[in-house]
PDB file of C-alpha atoms in Angstrom:
ATOM      1  CA  MET A   1       0.000   0.000   0.000  1.00  0.00           C
ATOM      2  CA  LYS A   2       2.901   2.357   0.747  1.00  0.00           C
ATOM      3  CA  TRP A   3       4.264   1.870  -2.770  1.00  0.00           C
ATOM      4  CA  LEU A   4       0.845   2.727  -4.214  1.00  0.00           C
ATOM      5  CA  GLY A   5       0.972   5.994  -2.283  1.00  0.00           C
ATOM      6  CA  TYR A   6       4.432   6.800  -3.611  1.00  0.00           C
ATOM      7  CA  GLY A   7       3.303   5.955  -7.131  1.00  0.00           C
ATOM      8  CA  ALA A   8       0.247   8.214  -6.881  1.00  0.00           C
ATOM      9  CA  ARG A   9       2.411  11.106  -5.646  1.00  0.00           C
ATOM     10  CA  ALA A  10       4.895  10.583  -8.466  1.00  0.00           C
ATOM     11  CA  LEU A  11       2.119  10.532 -11.093  1.00  0.00           C
ATOM     12  CA  ALA A  12       0.566  13.686  -9.646  1.00  0.00           C
ATOM     13  CA  LEU A  13       3.940  15.464  -9.710  1.00  0.00           C
ATOM     14  CA  ILE A  14       4.663  14.361 -13.284  1.00  0.00           C
ATOM     15  CA  LEU A  15       1.219  15.499 -14.455  1.00  0.00           C
ATOM     16  CA  LEU A  16       1.700  18.863 -12.756  1.00  0.00           C
ATOM     17  CA  LEU A  17       5.118  19.393 -14.372  1.00  0.00           C
ATOM     18  CA  LEU A  18       3.771  18.475 -17.793  1.00  0.00           C
ATOM     19  CA  LEU A  19       0.857  20.890 -17.420  1.00  0.00           C
ATOM     20  CA  LEU A  20       3.226  23.679 -16.434  1.00  0.00           C
ATOM     21  CA  LEU A  21       6.128  23.035 -18.800  1.00  0.00           C
ATOM     22  CA  ASP A  22       4.626  21.287 -21.833  1.00  0.00           C
ATOM     23  CA  THR A  23       0.980  22.329 -21.993  1.00  0.00           C
ATOM     24  CA  GLU A  24       0.797  21.790 -25.746  1.00  0.00           C
ATOM     25  CA  LEU A  25       1.008  18.070 -25.038  1.00  0.00           C
ATOM     26  CA  PHE A  26      -2.590  18.198 -23.787  1.00  0.00           C
ATOM     27  CA  ALA A  27      -3.985  20.193 -26.722  1.00  0.00           C
ATOM     28  CA  PRO A  28      -5.448  17.131 -28.535  1.00  0.00           C
ATOM     29  CA  ILE A  29      -7.185  16.010 -25.326  1.00  0.00           C
ATOM     30  CA  LEU A  30      -8.577  19.440 -24.459  1.00  0.00           C
ATOM     31  CA  ALA A  31      -9.605  20.318 -28.011  1.00  0.00           C
ATOM     32  CA  GLY A  32     -12.844  18.381 -27.647  1.00  0.00           C
ATOM     33  CA  LEU A  33     -13.958  20.640 -24.790  1.00  0.00           C
ATOM     34  CA  ASN A  34     -14.226  23.715 -27.018  1.00  0.00           C
ATOM     35  CA  ASP A  35     -17.128  24.341 -29.329  1.00  0.00           C
ATOM     36  CA  ASN A  36     -16.383  27.986 -30.136  1.00  0.00           C
ATOM     37  CA  GLY A  37     -13.136  27.587 -32.049  1.00  0.00           C
ATOM     38  CA  ALA A  38     -11.018  29.041 -29.216  1.00  0.00           C
ATOM     39  CA  PRO A  39      -7.550  27.628 -28.477  1.00  0.00           C
ATOM     40  CA  ALA A  40      -7.630  24.536 -26.276  1.00  0.00           C
ATOM     41  CA  VAL A  41      -4.415  25.471 -24.465  1.00  0.00           C
ATOM     42  CA  TYR A  42      -3.961  28.674 -22.477  1.00  0.00           C
ATOM     43  CA  ARG A  43      -1.324  30.798 -24.220  1.00  0.00           C
ATOM     44  CA  GLN A  44      -2.012  34.291 -22.835  1.00  0.00           C
ATOM     45  CA  GLY A  45       0.647  33.881 -20.162  1.00  0.00           C
ATOM     46  CA  SER A  46       3.061  31.374 -18.640  1.00  0.00           C
ATOM     47  CA  LEU A  47       1.297  28.790 -16.510  1.00  0.00           C
ATOM     48  CA  LEU A  48       4.545  28.269 -14.595  1.00  0.00           C
ATOM     49  CA  PHE A  49       4.788  31.983 -13.784  1.00  0.00           C
ATOM     50  CA  LEU A  50       1.124  32.148 -12.763  1.00  0.00           C
ATOM     51  CA  SER A  51       1.548  29.071 -10.562  1.00  0.00           C
ATOM     52  CA  LEU A  52       4.627  30.508  -8.829  1.00  0.00           C
ATOM     53  CA  SER A  53       2.837  33.832  -8.333  1.00  0.00           C
ATOM     54  CA  HIS A  54      -0.193  31.967  -6.976  1.00  0.00           C
ATOM     55  CA  LEU A  55       1.984  30.017  -4.533  1.00  0.00           C
ATOM     56  CA  GLY A  56       3.738  33.239  -3.528  1.00  0.00           C
ATOM     57  CA  LEU A  57       0.444  34.895  -2.600  1.00  0.00           C
ATOM     58  CA  VAL A  58      -0.573  31.900  -0.508  1.00  0.00           C
ATOM     59  CA  ALA A  59       2.847  31.528   1.143  1.00  0.00           C
ATOM     60  CA  VAL A  60       3.119  35.205   2.130  1.00  0.00           C
ATOM     61  CA  SER A  61      -0.449  35.372   3.431  1.00  0.00           C
ATOM     62  CA  THR A  62       0.016  32.127   5.380  1.00  0.00           C
ATOM     63  CA  PHE A  63       3.267  33.438   6.890  1.00  0.00           C
ATOM     64  CA  ILE A  64       1.642  36.720   7.985  1.00  0.00           C
ATOM     65  CA  GLY A  65      -1.553  35.079   9.175  1.00  0.00           C
ATOM     66  CA  GLY A  66       0.386  32.267  10.841  1.00  0.00           C
ATOM     67  CA  ALA A  67       2.546  34.727  12.785  1.00  0.00           C
ATOM     68  CA  LEU A  68      -0.511  36.700  13.942  1.00  0.00           C
ATOM     69  CA  ALA A  69      -2.516  33.599  14.840  1.00  0.00           C
ATOM     70  CA  LEU A  70       0.447  32.005  16.638  1.00  0.00           C
ATOM     71  CA  LEU A  71       1.058  35.113  18.747  1.00  0.00           C
ATOM     72  CA  ALA A  72      -2.657  35.392  19.538  1.00  0.00           C
ATOM     73  CA  GLY A  73      -2.875  31.697  20.425  1.00  0.00           C
ATOM     74  CA  ILE A  74       0.115  31.967  22.753  1.00  0.00           C
ATOM     75  CA  PHE A  75      -1.245  35.132  24.365  1.00  0.00           C
ATOM     76  CA  VAL A  76      -4.705  33.751  25.192  1.00  0.00           C
ATOM     77  CA  THR A  77      -3.220  30.570  26.705  1.00  0.00           C
ATOM     78  CA  ARG A  78      -1.203  32.654  29.215  1.00  0.00           C
ATOM     79  CA  PRO A  79      -2.901  33.666  32.483  1.00  0.00           C
ATOM     80  CA  ALA A  80      -2.628  37.361  31.562  1.00  0.00           C
ATOM     81  CA  GLY A  81      -4.397  36.873  28.231  1.00  0.00           C
ATOM     82  CA  ALA A  82      -7.049  34.295  29.112  1.00  0.00           C
ATOM     83  CA  GLU A  83      -9.782  36.939  29.417  1.00  0.00           C
ATOM     84  CA  PHE A  84      -9.160  38.005  25.797  1.00  0.00           C
ATOM     85  CA  LEU A  85      -9.966  34.530  24.416  1.00  0.00           C
ATOM     86  CA  PRO A  86     -13.626  35.300  23.499  1.00  0.00           C
ATOM     87  CA  LEU A  87     -12.618  38.511  21.705  1.00  0.00           C
ATOM     88  CA  SER A  88      -9.734  36.823  19.863  1.00  0.00           C
ATOM     89  CA  ARG A  89     -11.931  33.927  18.791  1.00  0.00           C
ATOM     90  CA  THR A  90     -14.594  36.324  17.527  1.00  0.00           C
ATOM     91  CA  ILE A  91     -12.040  38.208  15.425  1.00  0.00           C
ATOM     92  CA  VAL A  92     -10.584  35.106  13.767  1.00  0.00           C
ATOM     93  CA  ASN A  93     -14.078  33.716  13.167  1.00  0.00           C
ATOM     94  CA  ILE A  94     -15.049  36.934  11.389  1.00  0.00           C
ATOM     95  CA  GLY A  95     -12.037  36.470   9.120  1.00  0.00           C
ATOM     96  CA  GLN A  96     -13.343  33.002   8.200  1.00  0.00           C
ATOM     97  CA  THR A  97     -17.026  33.877   7.807  1.00  0.00           C
ATOM     98  CA  PHE A  98     -16.625  37.192   5.966  1.00  0.00           C
ATOM     99  CA  PRO A  99     -16.397  36.281   2.248  1.00  0.00           C
ATOM    100  CA  PRO A 100     -12.925  36.966   0.782  1.00  0.00           C
ATOM    101  CA  ILE A 101     -14.518  38.545  -2.280  1.00  0.00           C
ATOM    102  CA  ALA A 102     -16.200  41.065   0.028  1.00  0.00           C
ATOM    103  CA  VAL A 103     -12.840  41.830   1.652  1.00  0.00           C
ATOM    104  CA  LEU A 104     -11.450  42.496  -1.813  1.00  0.00           C
ATOM    105  CA  ALA A 105     -14.294  44.864  -2.626  1.00  0.00           C
ATOM    106  CA  ILE A 106     -13.703  46.820   0.586  1.00  0.00           C
ATOM    107  CA  ALA A 107      -9.895  46.791   0.333  1.00  0.00           C
ATOM    108  CA  VAL A 108      -9.470  47.846  -3.298  1.00  0.00           C
ATOM    109  CA  PRO A 109     -10.434  51.537  -2.790  1.00  0.00           C
ATOM    110  CA  SER A 110      -7.704  51.966  -0.172  1.00  0.00           C
ATOM    111  CA  LEU A 111      -5.070  49.426  -1.311  1.00  0.00           C
ATOM    112  CA  GLY A 112      -5.636  49.575  -5.060  1.00  0.00           C
ATOM    113  CA  PHE A 113      -5.615  46.702  -7.512  1.00  0.00           C
ATOM    114  CA  GLY A 114      -3.043  43.921  -7.438  1.00  0.00           C
ATOM    115  CA  ALA A 115      -1.573  41.626  -4.809  1.00  0.00           C
ATOM    116  CA  GLU A 116      -2.184  43.773  -1.693  1.00  0.00           C
ATOM    117  CA  PRO A 117      -5.985  43.334  -1.342  1.00  0.00           C
ATOM    118  CA  THR A 118      -5.623  39.646  -2.181  1.00  0.00           C
ATOM    119  CA  LEU A 119      -3.005  39.188   0.546  1.00  0.00           C
ATOM    120  CA  LEU A 120      -5.299  40.906   3.047  1.00  0.00           C
ATOM    121  CA  ALA A 121      -8.252  38.674   2.146  1.00  0.00           C
ATOM    122  CA  LEU A 122      -6.177  35.486   2.304  1.00  0.00           C
ATOM    123  CA  THR A 123      -4.510  36.470   5.573  1.00  0.00           C
ATOM    124  CA  LEU A 124      -7.868  37.047   7.271  1.00  0.00           C
ATOM    125  CA  TYR A 125      -9.347  33.881   5.803  1.00  0.00           C
ATOM    126  CA  GLY A 126      -6.481  31.696   7.024  1.00  0.00           C
ATOM    127  CA  LEU A 127      -6.343  32.838  10.657  1.00  0.00           C
ATOM    128  CA  LEU A 128      -8.887  30.469  12.221  1.00  0.00           C
ATOM    129  CA  PRO A 129      -7.285  27.011  11.771  1.00  0.00           C
ATOM    130  CA  ILE A 130      -3.850  28.215  12.882  1.00  0.00           C
ATOM    131  CA  PHE A 131      -5.252  30.061  15.906  1.00  0.00           C
ATOM    132  CA  GLU A 132      -7.378  27.123  17.058  1.00  0.00           C
ATOM    133  CA  ASN A 133      -4.612  24.582  16.540  1.00  0.00           C
ATOM    134  CA  THR A 134      -2.096  26.761  18.368  1.00  0.00           C
ATOM    135  CA  MET A 135      -4.387  26.809  21.384  1.00  0.00           C
ATOM    136  CA  ALA A 136      -5.134  23.085  21.111  1.00  0.00           C
ATOM    137  CA  GLY A 137      -1.447  22.228  20.812  1.00  0.00           C
ATOM    138  CA  LEU A 138      -0.374  24.361  23.765  1.00  0.00           C
ATOM    139  CA  LYS A 139      -3.203  23.071  25.953  1.00  0.00           C
ATOM    140  CA  SER A 140      -2.292  19.464  25.117  1.00  0.00           C
ATOM    141  CA  VAL A 141       1.239  19.768  26.523  1.00  0.00           C
ATOM    142  CA  PRO A 142       1.445  17.277  29.435  1.00  0.00           C
ATOM    143  CA  ALA A 143       1.390  18.869  32.872  1.00  0.00           C
ATOM    144  CA  THR A 144       4.251  16.579  33.878  1.00  0.00           C
ATOM    145  CA  ALA A 145       6.470  18.170  31.218  1.00  0.00           C
ATOM    146  CA  LEU A 146       5.653  21.646  32.507  1.00  0.00           C
ATOM    147  CA  ASP A 147       6.232  20.586  36.117  1.00  0.00           C
ATOM    148  CA  ALA A 148       9.600  19.125  35.166  1.00  0.00           C
ATOM    149  CA  ALA A 149      10.524  22.367  33.393  1.00  0.00           C
ATOM    150  CA  ARG A 150       9.578  24.405  36.477  1.00  0.00           C
ATOM    151  CA  GLY A 151      11.596  22.002  38.645  1.00  0.00           C
ATOM    152  CA  MET A 152      14.619  22.708  36.452  1.00  0.00           C
ATOM    153  CA  GLY A 153      14.228  26.413  37.157  1.00  0.00           C
ATOM    154  CA  MET A 154      13.056  27.425  33.688  1.00  0.00           C
ATOM    155  CA  THR A 155      11.419  30.812  33.298  1.00  0.00           C
ATOM    156  CA  GLY A 156       8.030  31.204  31.626  1.00  0.00           C
ATOM    157  CA  TRP A 157       9.702  32.193  28.355  1.00  0.00           C
ATOM    158  CA  GLN A 158      12.037  29.192  28.485  1.00  0.00           C
ATOM    159  CA  ARG A 159       9.141  26.825  29.176  1.00  0.00           C
ATOM    160  CA  LEU A 160       7.279  28.251  26.187  1.00  0.00           C
ATOM    161  CA  THR A 161      10.156  28.104  23.703  1.00  0.00           C
ATOM    162  CA  LYS A 162      11.886  24.918  24.894  1.00  0.00           C
ATOM    163  CA  VAL A 163       8.963  22.768  26.048  1.00  0.00           C
ATOM    164  CA  GLU A 164       5.504  23.973  25.019  1.00  0.00           C
ATOM    165  CA  LEU A 165       6.075  25.094  21.433  1.00  0.00           C
ATOM    166  CA  PRO A 166       8.230  22.089  20.430  1.00  0.00           C
ATOM    167  CA  LEU A 167       5.621  19.664  21.809  1.00  0.00           C
ATOM    168  CA  ALA A 168       2.727  21.622  20.270  1.00  0.00           C
ATOM    169  CA  LEU A 169       4.427  22.090  16.899  1.00  0.00           C
ATOM    170  CA  PRO A 170       2.874  19.056  15.118  1.00  0.00           C
ATOM    171  CA  VAL A 171      -0.637  20.260  16.013  1.00  0.00           C
ATOM    172  CA  ILE A 172       0.201  23.843  15.010  1.00  0.00           C
ATOM    173  CA  LEU A 173       1.550  22.572  11.702  1.00  0.00           C
ATOM    174  CA  THR A 174      -1.785  20.846  11.056  1.00  0.00           C
ATOM    175  CA  GLY A 175      -3.478  24.243  11.293  1.00  0.00           C
ATOM    176  CA  ILE A 176      -0.892  25.786   8.968  1.00  0.00           C
ATOM    177  CA  ARG A 177      -1.414  22.945   6.509  1.00  0.00           C
ATOM    178  CA  LEU A 178      -5.191  23.443   6.485  1.00  0.00           C
ATOM    179  CA  SER A 179      -4.841  27.210   6.141  1.00  0.00           C
ATOM    180  CA  PHE A 180      -2.360  26.913   3.263  1.00  0.00           C
ATOM    181  CA  VAL A 181      -4.407  24.407   1.292  1.00  0.00           C
ATOM    182  CA  VAL A 182      -7.706  26.253   1.772  1.00  0.00           C
ATOM    183  CA  ASN A 183      -6.077  29.478   0.613  1.00  0.00           C
ATOM    184  CA  LEU A 184      -4.637  27.728  -2.440  1.00  0.00           C
ATOM    185  CA  GLY A 185      -8.162  27.469  -3.775  1.00  0.00           C
ATOM    186  CA  THR A 186      -9.298  30.838  -2.434  1.00  0.00           C
ATOM    187  CA  ALA A 187      -6.356  32.690  -4.048  1.00  0.00           C
ATOM    188  CA  THR A 188      -7.937  32.228  -7.467  1.00  0.00           C
ATOM    189  CA  ILE A 189     -10.260  35.154  -6.701  1.00  0.00           C
ATOM    190  CA  GLY A 190      -7.211  37.453  -6.702  1.00  0.00           C
ATOM    191  CA  SER A 191      -7.375  37.638 -10.479  1.00  0.00           C
ATOM    192  CA  THR A 192     -10.585  39.680 -10.185  1.00  0.00           C
ATOM    193  CA  VAL A 193      -8.547  42.566  -8.737  1.00  0.00           C
ATOM    194  CA  GLY A 194      -5.463  42.196 -10.920  1.00  0.00           C
ATOM    195  CA  ALA A 195      -3.345  39.834  -8.819  1.00  0.00           C
ATOM    196  CA  LYS A 196      -1.359  37.313 -10.820  1.00  0.00           C
ATOM    197  CA  SER A 197      -2.689  33.862  -9.992  1.00  0.00           C
ATOM    198  CA  LEU A 198      -4.112  30.740 -11.600  1.00  0.00           C
ATOM    199  CA  GLY A 199      -7.492  32.405 -11.291  1.00  0.00           C
ATOM    200  CA  GLU A 200      -6.466  34.307 -14.416  1.00  0.00           C
ATOM    201  CA  VAL A 201      -6.711  31.073 -16.412  1.00  0.00           C
ATOM    202  CA  ILE A 202     -10.041  30.121 -14.863  1.00  0.00           C
ATOM    203  CA  MET A 203     -11.519  33.603 -15.371  1.00  0.00           C
ATOM    204  CA  ALA A 204     -10.366  33.584 -19.001  1.00  0.00           C
ATOM    205  CA  GLY A 205     -12.242  30.321 -19.445  1.00  0.00           C
ATOM    206  CA  ILE A 206     -15.379  31.659 -17.788  1.00  0.00           C
ATOM    207  CA  THR A 207     -15.487  34.898 -19.791  1.00  0.00           C
ATOM    208  CA  THR A 208     -14.938  33.068 -23.101  1.00  0.00           C
ATOM    209  CA  THR A 209     -16.947  29.946 -22.173  1.00  0.00           C
ATOM    210  CA  ASN A 210     -13.790  27.944 -22.726  1.00  0.00           C
ATOM    211  CA  THR A 211     -14.073  24.796 -20.615  1.00  0.00           C
ATOM    212  CA  ALA A 212     -10.505  23.761 -21.484  1.00  0.00           C
ATOM    213  CA  TYR A 213      -9.065  26.850 -19.772  1.00  0.00           C
ATOM    214  CA  ILE A 214     -11.188  26.288 -16.681  1.00  0.00           C
ATOM    215  CA  LEU A 215     -10.061  22.672 -16.528  1.00  0.00           C
ATOM    216  CA  GLN A 216      -6.373  23.576 -16.899  1.00  0.00           C
ATOM    217  CA  GLY A 217      -6.458  26.131 -14.094  1.00  0.00           C
ATOM    218  CA  GLY A 218      -8.580  23.928 -11.835  1.00  0.00           C
ATOM    219  CA  ILE A 219      -6.433  20.819 -12.273  1.00  0.00           C
ATOM    220  CA  ILE A 220      -3.211  22.712 -11.573  1.00  0.00           C
ATOM    221  CA  VAL A 221      -4.661  24.208  -8.373  1.00  0.00           C
ATOM    222  CA  ALA A 222      -5.955  20.791  -7.298  1.00  0.00           C
ATOM    223  CA  LEU A 223      -2.609  19.067  -7.939  1.00  0.00           C
ATOM    224  CA  LEU A 224      -0.722  21.768  -6.047  1.00  0.00           C
ATOM    225  CA  ALA A 225      -3.127  21.409  -3.121  1.00  0.00           C
ATOM    226  CA  VAL A 226      -2.828  17.612  -2.995  1.00  0.00           C
ATOM    227  CA  LEU A 227       0.972  17.563  -3.258  1.00  0.00           C
ATOM    228  CA  ILE A 228       1.542  20.348  -0.718  1.00  0.00           C
ATOM    229  CA  TYR A 229      -1.014  18.904   1.699  1.00  0.00           C
ATOM    230  CA  ASP A 230       0.746  15.538   1.475  1.00  0.00           C
ATOM    231  CA  ALA A 231       4.219  17.069   1.903  1.00  0.00           C
ATOM    232  CA  LEU A 232       3.181  19.072   4.958  1.00  0.00           C
ATOM    233  CA  GLY A 233       1.438  15.996   6.364  1.00  0.00           C
ATOM    234  CA  SER A 234       4.682  14.030   6.085  1.00  0.00           C
ATOM    235  CA  LEU A 235       6.558  16.819   7.864  1.00  0.00           C
ATOM    236  CA  GLU A 236       3.899  16.889  10.559  1.00  0.00           C
ATOM    237  CA  ARG A 237       4.171  13.133  11.162  1.00  0.00           C
ATOM    238  CA  SER A 238       7.968  13.371  11.285  1.00  0.00           C
ATOM    239  CA  LEU A 239       7.801  16.118  13.917  1.00  0.00           C
ATOM    240  CA  ALA A 240       5.233  14.143  15.913  1.00  0.00           C
ATOM    241  CA  LYS A 241       7.599  11.168  16.031  1.00  0.00           C
ATOM    242  CA  ARG A 242      10.525  13.349  17.100  1.00  0.00           C
ATOM    243  CA  THR A 243       8.571  14.982  19.914  1.00  0.00           C
ATOM    244  CA  GLY A 244       6.976  11.714  21.022  1.00  0.00           C
ATOM    245  CA  THR A 245       3.428  12.938  20.415  1.00  0.00           C
ATOM    246  CA  ALA A 246       2.663  10.632  17.470  1.00  0.00           C
ATOM    247  CA  GLY A 247       0.787   8.098  19.563  1.00  0.00           C
ATOM    248  CA  ALA A 248      -1.348  10.737  21.248  1.00  0.00           C
ATOM    249  CA  ARG A 249      -2.737  12.154  18.000  1.00  0.00           C
TER     250      ARG A 249
END
C-alpha cells in the first residue's frame, strides 16, 4: 500500500510538471472541450509563472496570518491573556465567515488593484485554523512536562520556547497545513482585482466559455493542493515522532 501511495504522488507530480512546462502536449485532449473555435491550451501567459505567483500569494499570506494567529494563540493561553480569548476567537471567526470577495471589494479603494488586497483577504481567511490549533497544541502539553521544566528552574519564556512550542508544533503545523491548502483554492479570486494567480486562467475560461481553460487552471490548483497537503502531512508526522506525540494524535 505504501508503494501505491508513492506511485500516486509521483504521477501527480509528473502530471503537474507536464501541465506547467509542456501544456501543448494536452492540446489534442482538451480540443474536444471547445465548441467555439477558441484555443484549447492557455497561451495568454506562462502557466509556470502564474503558478509561482499563486503560490507566492498563498505563502506570504500564510506566513503573515500564521505569525498573527500564533502570537494570539500563545497570548490567550497565558494567564494574563485568558480573558481576551472570546474577543480573539470572535475576530478570527469573522475572518473566516466574511467572504474573501467582500474583503477584496472593501480593500481595493484603499489598497488599489493587485496583490495587496488579495493578501489581506487570504490572511484574514487563514487565521482560524492556525489560531485554534495553536491553542489546542499548547493546551495538550502534558502537565508533567511543565512541572519538570519548572523544577529545572526554567522561566516562563524558556518553558514556552523549549517545552511547550516544540511539543505543540505538530498540532500547530496541522493548522498551517489546512490554512495553506484552503487558501490555495481561495487565491484564485485574486485575479478579479489584478493579482497574478491561476485564477487568471479560470476567469479567461469563464469569460470566453472555454471549458478547457477552466479545466487547466482547476487541475493545476488541485494538484498543487494535494501535493503540498501531502508534503506538509509528512513533515507533521515526522515532527510528531521526534517529539513523542505521534501516539497521542
